[in-house]
Structure formats: C-alpha cells, structure tokens
CSV table of C-alpha atoms in Angstrom, one decimal:
chain,number,residue,atom,x,y,z
A,1,GLY,CA,-2.0,-0.5,20.2
A,2,ALA,CA,0.6,-3.1,18.2
A,3,GLY,CA,-0.1,-1.5,14.9
A,4,VAL,CA,0.8,1.6,12.7
A,5,SER,CA,-1.5,4.8,13.6
A,6,GLN,CA,-2.3,7.7,11.9
A,7,THR,CA,-3.5,11.2,12.9
A,8,PRO,CA,-6.4,12.5,12.0
A,9,SER,CA,-8.3,9.9,10.6
A,10,ASN,CA,-9.8,12.5,8.7
A,11,LYS,CA,-8.7,15.8,7.5
A,12,VAL,CA,-11.5,18.6,5.8
A,13,THR,CA,-9.6,21.8,4.6
A,14,GLU,CA,-9.7,24.9,2.3
A,15,LYS,CA,-7.9,25.3,-0.5
A,16,GLY,CA,-4.3,27.0,0.1
A,17,LYS,CA,-4.3,26.1,3.8
A,18,TYR,CA,-1.4,24.1,5.3
A,19,VAL,CA,-1.9,20.6,6.5
A,20,GLU,CA,0.0,18.3,8.8
A,21,LEU,CA,-0.7,14.4,8.9
A,22,ARG,CA,0.8,12.5,11.6
A,23,CYS,CA,2.3,8.8,11.2
A,24,ASP,CA,3.3,6.5,14.4
A,25,PRO,CA,4.8,3.5,13.1
A,26,ILE,CA,5.3,0.0,14.4
A,27,SER,CA,7.5,0.1,17.4
A,28,GLY,CA,11.2,-1.1,16.5
A,29,HIS,CA,10.2,-0.5,13.2
A,30,THR,CA,13.2,1.6,11.4
A,31,ALA,CA,11.6,2.0,7.8
A,32,LEU,CA,9.0,4.2,7.3
A,33,TYR,CA,6.9,5.0,4.4
A,34,TRP,CA,4.0,7.1,2.7
A,35,TYR,CA,1.5,6.5,0.3
A,36,ARG,CA,-1.2,8.5,-1.3
A,37,GLN,CA,-4.2,7.0,-2.7
A,38,SER,CA,-7.0,8.2,-4.6
A,39,LEU,CA,-10.2,6.6,-5.0
A,40,GLY,CA,-10.3,3.7,-7.0
A,41,GLN,CA,-7.0,3.3,-7.3
A,42,GLY,CA,-4.4,1.6,-5.8
A,43,PRO,CA,-1.9,3.3,-3.4
A,44,GLU,CA,1.5,5.2,-4.8
A,45,PHE,CA,4.6,5.8,-3.1
A,46,LEU,CA,5.9,9.1,-1.9
A,47,ILE,CA,8.7,9.0,0.1
A,48,TYR,CA,10.5,6.5,3.0
A,49,PHE,CA,12.7,6.8,5.7
A,50,GLN,CA,15.3,4.7,7.0
A,51,GLY,CA,15.7,6.0,10.4
A,52,THR,CA,15.4,9.8,10.4
A,53,GLY,CA,16.7,10.3,6.7
A,54,ALA,CA,14.7,10.3,3.7
A,55,ALA,CA,16.4,7.7,1.7
A,56,ASP,CA,13.7,8.0,-1.4
A,57,ASP,CA,11.7,11.4,-1.6
A,58,SER,CA,11.0,10.7,-5.7
A,59,GLY,CA,7.2,10.3,-5.1
A,60,LEU,CA,6.4,13.2,-4.0
A,61,PRO,CA,4.3,15.5,-6.3
A,62,ASN,CA,6.0,18.8,-5.7
A,63,ASP,CA,7.9,20.9,-3.4
A,64,ARG,CA,4.7,21.5,-1.6
A,65,PHE,CA,5.2,18.2,-0.2
A,66,PHE,CA,7.3,17.7,2.4
A,67,ALA,CA,8.5,14.8,4.9
A,68,VAL,CA,10.0,14.5,8.1
A,69,ARG,CA,11.0,12.4,10.9
A,70,PRO,CA,13.8,14.1,13.3
A,71,GLU,CA,13.7,10.9,15.9
A,72,GLY,CA,13.5,7.9,13.8
A,73,SER,CA,10.1,7.3,14.9
A,74,VAL,CA,7.0,9.6,14.4
A,75,SER,CA,6.9,10.9,11.0
A,76,THR,CA,4.8,14.2,9.6
A,77,LEU,CA,3.8,14.6,6.4
A,78,LYS,CA,3.4,18.7,5.5
A,79,ILE,CA,1.3,19.6,2.6
A,80,GLN,CA,1.7,23.5,1.9
A,81,ARG,CA,-0.8,25.5,-0.3
A,82,THR,CA,-3.1,22.6,-0.7
A,83,GLU,CA,-5.2,21.9,-3.7
A,84,ARG,CA,-8.4,20.5,-4.4
A,85,GLY,CA,-6.0,17.5,-6.6
A,86,ASP,CA,-4.5,16.8,-3.1
A,87,SER,CA,-7.7,15.1,-1.8
A,88,ALA,CA,-6.8,11.7,-1.2
A,89,VAL,CA,-6.3,9.1,1.8
A,90,TYR,CA,-2.6,9.2,2.6
A,91,LEU,CA,-1.6,6.1,3.8
A,92,CYS,CA,1.7,5.3,6.5
A,93,ALA,CA,3.7,1.9,6.9
A,94,SER,CA,6.2,0.5,8.3
A,95,SER,CA,8.4,-2.1,8.2
A,96,LEU,CA,11.0,-3.4,10.6
A,97,SER,CA,14.2,-2.5,7.9
A,98,ALA,CA,13.9,-1.4,4.3
A,99,GLY,CA,15.9,-3.5,2.0
A,100,VAL,CA,15.4,-7.5,1.2
A,101,TYR,CA,12.0,-9.3,2.1
A,102,ASN,CA,10.7,-6.2,4.2
A,103,GLU,CA,7.2,-6.6,4.9
A,104,GLN,CA,5.3,-3.4,4.8
A,105,PHE,CA,2.5,-3.0,7.9
A,106,PHE,CA,0.1,-0.5,6.8
A,107,GLY,CA,-1.9,2.3,9.0
A,108,PRO,CA,-5.7,2.9,8.6
A,109,GLY,CA,-4.7,6.4,6.5
A,110,THR,CA,-5.7,10.1,6.9
A,111,ARG,CA,-8.6,11.2,4.7
A,112,LEU,CA,-7.6,14.7,2.7
A,113,THR,CA,-10.4,16.3,1.5
A,114,VAL,CA,-9.4,20.3,0.4
A,115,LEU,CA,-12.6,22.2,-0.5
B,1,LYS,CA,9.2,1.9,-14.8
B,2,GLN,CA,7.8,-1.2,-12.8
B,3,GLU,CA,3.7,-1.6,-13.7
B,4,VAL,CA,1.3,-3.6,-12.5
B,5,THR,CA,-1.5,-4.8,-13.2
B,6,GLN,CA,-4.6,-7.1,-11.7
B,7,ILE,CA,-7.3,-8.5,-13.5
B,8,PRO,CA,-10.3,-8.7,-13.5
B,9,ALA,CA,-10.9,-5.0,-11.9
B,10,ALA,CA,-14.4,-6.7,-10.3
B,11,LEU,CA,-15.5,-10.4,-9.5
B,12,SER,CA,-18.7,-11.3,-8.1
B,13,VAL,CA,-18.7,-15.1,-7.2
B,14,PRO,CA,-21.4,-17.4,-4.7
B,15,GLU,CA,-20.1,-18.4,-1.4
B,16,GLY,CA,-18.4,-21.9,-1.4
B,17,GLU,CA,-16.6,-21.3,-4.8
B,18,ASN,CA,-12.5,-21.2,-5.1
B,19,LEU,CA,-11.1,-18.7,-7.3
B,20,VAL,CA,-8.1,-17.1,-8.3
B,21,LEU,CA,-7.0,-13.3,-8.5
B,22,ASN,CA,-4.1,-12.6,-11.2
B,23,CYS,CA,-1.1,-9.6,-10.9
B,24,SER,CA,1.1,-9.6,-13.6
B,25,PHE,CA,4.2,-6.9,-12.9
B,26,THR,CA,6.4,-5.6,-16.0
B,27,ASP,CA,9.8,-5.1,-14.2
B,28,SER,CA,11.2,-9.0,-12.7
B,29,ALA,CA,13.9,-7.4,-10.9
B,30,ILE,CA,11.6,-7.7,-7.5
B,31,TYR,CA,12.7,-8.5,-4.1
B,32,ASN,CA,9.3,-9.6,-2.9
B,33,LEU,CA,5.5,-9.3,-4.4
B,34,GLN,CA,2.9,-8.6,-1.4
B,35,TRP,CA,-0.8,-9.4,-1.4
B,36,PHE,CA,-3.0,-7.1,0.5
B,37,ARG,CA,-6.7,-7.0,2.0
B,38,GLN,CA,-8.7,-3.7,1.5
B,39,ASP,CA,-11.9,-3.2,3.5
B,40,PRO,CA,-14.1,-0.1,2.4
B,41,GLY,CA,-12.7,3.2,4.4
B,42,LYS,CA,-9.6,0.8,5.7
B,43,GLY,CA,-6.2,0.4,5.6
B,44,LEU,CA,-4.4,-2.0,3.8
B,45,THR,CA,-3.9,-5.7,5.8
B,46,SER,CA,-1.2,-7.9,4.5
B,47,LEU,CA,-2.5,-10.9,3.8
B,48,LEU,CA,0.8,-12.9,2.3
B,49,LEU,CA,4.5,-12.1,1.1
B,50,ILE,CA,6.6,-14.3,-1.3
B,51,GLN,CA,9.9,-13.5,-1.4
B,52,SER,CA,11.9,-13.7,-4.6
B,53,SER,CA,13.3,-16.9,-4.4
B,54,GLN,CA,9.9,-18.6,-3.5
B,55,ARG,CA,7.3,-19.8,-5.6
B,56,GLU,CA,4.6,-19.8,-3.5
B,57,GLN,CA,3.2,-19.2,0.3
B,58,THR,CA,0.1,-20.2,2.1
B,59,SER,CA,-2.4,-19.0,5.0
B,60,GLY,CA,-5.0,-20.5,5.7
B,61,ARG,CA,-7.7,-20.5,2.7
B,62,LEU,CA,-5.3,-18.6,0.9
B,63,ASN,CA,-2.5,-19.5,-1.7
B,64,ALA,CA,-0.3,-17.1,-3.1
B,65,SER,CA,2.2,-18.1,-6.1
B,66,LEU,CA,4.8,-16.3,-8.0
B,67,ASP,CA,6.4,-16.8,-11.4
B,68,LYS,CA,9.1,-14.0,-11.8
B,69,SER,CA,10.3,-15.1,-15.2
B,70,SER,CA,6.5,-14.4,-16.6
B,71,GLY,CA,6.0,-11.5,-14.3
B,72,ARG,CA,2.7,-13.3,-12.7
B,73,SER,CA,1.6,-13.7,-9.4
B,74,THR,CA,-1.9,-15.5,-8.4
B,75,LEU,CA,-3.8,-15.6,-5.1
B,76,TYR,CA,-6.1,-18.5,-4.9
B,77,ILE,CA,-8.9,-18.4,-2.2
B,78,ALA,CA,-10.8,-21.6,-1.3
B,79,ALA,CA,-14.2,-22.2,-0.3
B,80,SER,CA,-15.2,-18.2,-0.3
B,81,GLN,CA,-16.9,-16.9,2.3
B,82,PRO,CA,-19.0,-13.3,2.6
B,83,GLY,CA,-16.5,-12.7,5.1
B,84,ASP,CA,-14.1,-12.1,1.9
B,85,SER,CA,-15.6,-9.5,0.1
B,86,ALA,CA,-12.8,-6.4,-0.3
B,87,THR,CA,-10.2,-5.1,-2.3
B,88,TYR,CA,-7.4,-7.1,-3.3
B,89,LEU,CA,-4.2,-5.4,-4.1
B,90,CYS,CA,-0.9,-7.0,-5.6
B,91,ALA,CA,2.2,-5.0,-4.7
B,92,ALA,CA,5.7,-5.4,-5.8
B,93,GLU,CA,9.0,-4.2,-4.0
B,94,GLU,CA,11.4,-3.6,-6.6
B,95,THR,CA,15.3,-4.2,-6.0
B,96,SER,CA,16.1,-0.8,-7.1
B,97,GLY,CA,14.5,0.4,-3.8
B,98,SER,CA,11.8,-0.2,-1.2
B,99,ARG,CA,9.3,1.3,-2.3
B,100,LEU,CA,6.0,-0.8,-3.3
B,101,THR,CA,4.2,-0.6,-6.8
B,102,PHE,CA,0.3,-1.4,-6.4
B,103,GLY,CA,-1.5,-2.8,-8.9
B,104,GLU,CA,-5.2,-0.6,-8.9
B,105,GLY,CA,-7.0,-3.9,-6.8
B,106,THR,CA,-9.5,-6.7,-7.7
B,107,GLN,CA,-13.1,-5.8,-6.0
B,108,LEU,CA,-14.2,-9.0,-4.9
B,109,THR,CA,-18.2,-10.3,-3.9
B,110,VAL,CA,-19.1,-13.1,-2.0
B,111,ASN,CA,-22.5,-13.6,-2.1
B,112,PRO,CA,-24.4,-15.9,0.9
C-alpha cells in the first residue's frame, strides 16, 4: 500500500462524544494535511504539519478540534464534545514537503456522522 | 482571502465529446494549481498540477492550462468516456502557505 490511508473509513458517534481519526501518510512524505468536506462542497483546509510541528492550524474551526503528529509520520485528528455540525468527510493528504510545487496526495477519507 | 470558483456546477455530455471545465481564482499569488477527480464516496485523485511558472500540463486525454494574470485555469478532456464521469475539483496553493483552496467542483456525467 503506497498511498495515504485513513482509519476508520466510517465513524458514527453521538453528540457530545470524543472521536479520533487516524491518517497514515505516504512513506517519506514530511508534510501532512487535514481537510474537511461537507456534502456538495469542496474540501476546506483544517491544519497542516511539516514534520512533527503544526505549521498552520488556522483552519481548525474551534478549540474542540486538535491534531497531533508526534513522530512525524502518523497523525491523529481529535474532536472533543462532537456536535451534529461536525458531520462531514475528513480527508488527509501528504506531500514530499510543504512549500513550492508540492503535489498533495489524498487518502480515501473518514466519514464522520454525529447523531 | 483566496476564493476559487468552478463553472459549470454540473455538465452532462454524450460519449466522445470534447469538453472544457473552468476554474477561476481571485488571488494570483499562487504556487500551483492542481486538478483532482473525485468519485462518489471516494477520496481525491490528483490529475494534473500546473506550477505557477507553467502555462499548461498534459496527461493522456487531459490538458490543463493556467493563466495567472487573469486568474483562470481550464481542464480540457478529449474524447470523453463514461468512465470519466466524476466530480472534478480545482485547487490553488497560495504562496502564503501550503494550504489548498478548493472550488466546489464540476459534476461531470458522460452518457454512453
């Protein structure tokens, strides 16, 4: 499997619960991105990492959302006290490096449904 | 703030037609413009990336052009096939950061 992988593929949870979404980037890619896609819309940027550090988290909608990448590879997006409005497909992408001319490769996404 | 618009929102064509999908962006300070394909319930597949210094890129039946000065990109699909049916998204990478700003996509249906 050379591509970006995401688990779980589907997650159904109840309002108020905590969820974690995982992303495994392409091996060797130092930059990792999270996007969120609502039905009928294009993806919206949430956060990106260069290595272990969050280089830009300005897209996170509020402090219920948090993401980590402790070893510079796998990343976890964490959502506390989920709300129905958090329901969307969460997409992860990776690229060789951030910056000029980097092509981003996307995973299949995690569909989150908050009941 | 960068805004990306795609026209048309939906397009239905008979098999074999050549077609053009349009993408416009408001801020010309971009590193590159990337075109993606998304099948229902799936992730995004990268089709073409045009660097800001380039005018076009080609891959098989696909040709993408970029005109930074006018804030426009087009995706040309030659001899369309039913397997081309999908949503096509364009995204601009801004020089102020590595985030991609996406349009809302064009939903293409190619009828046999």
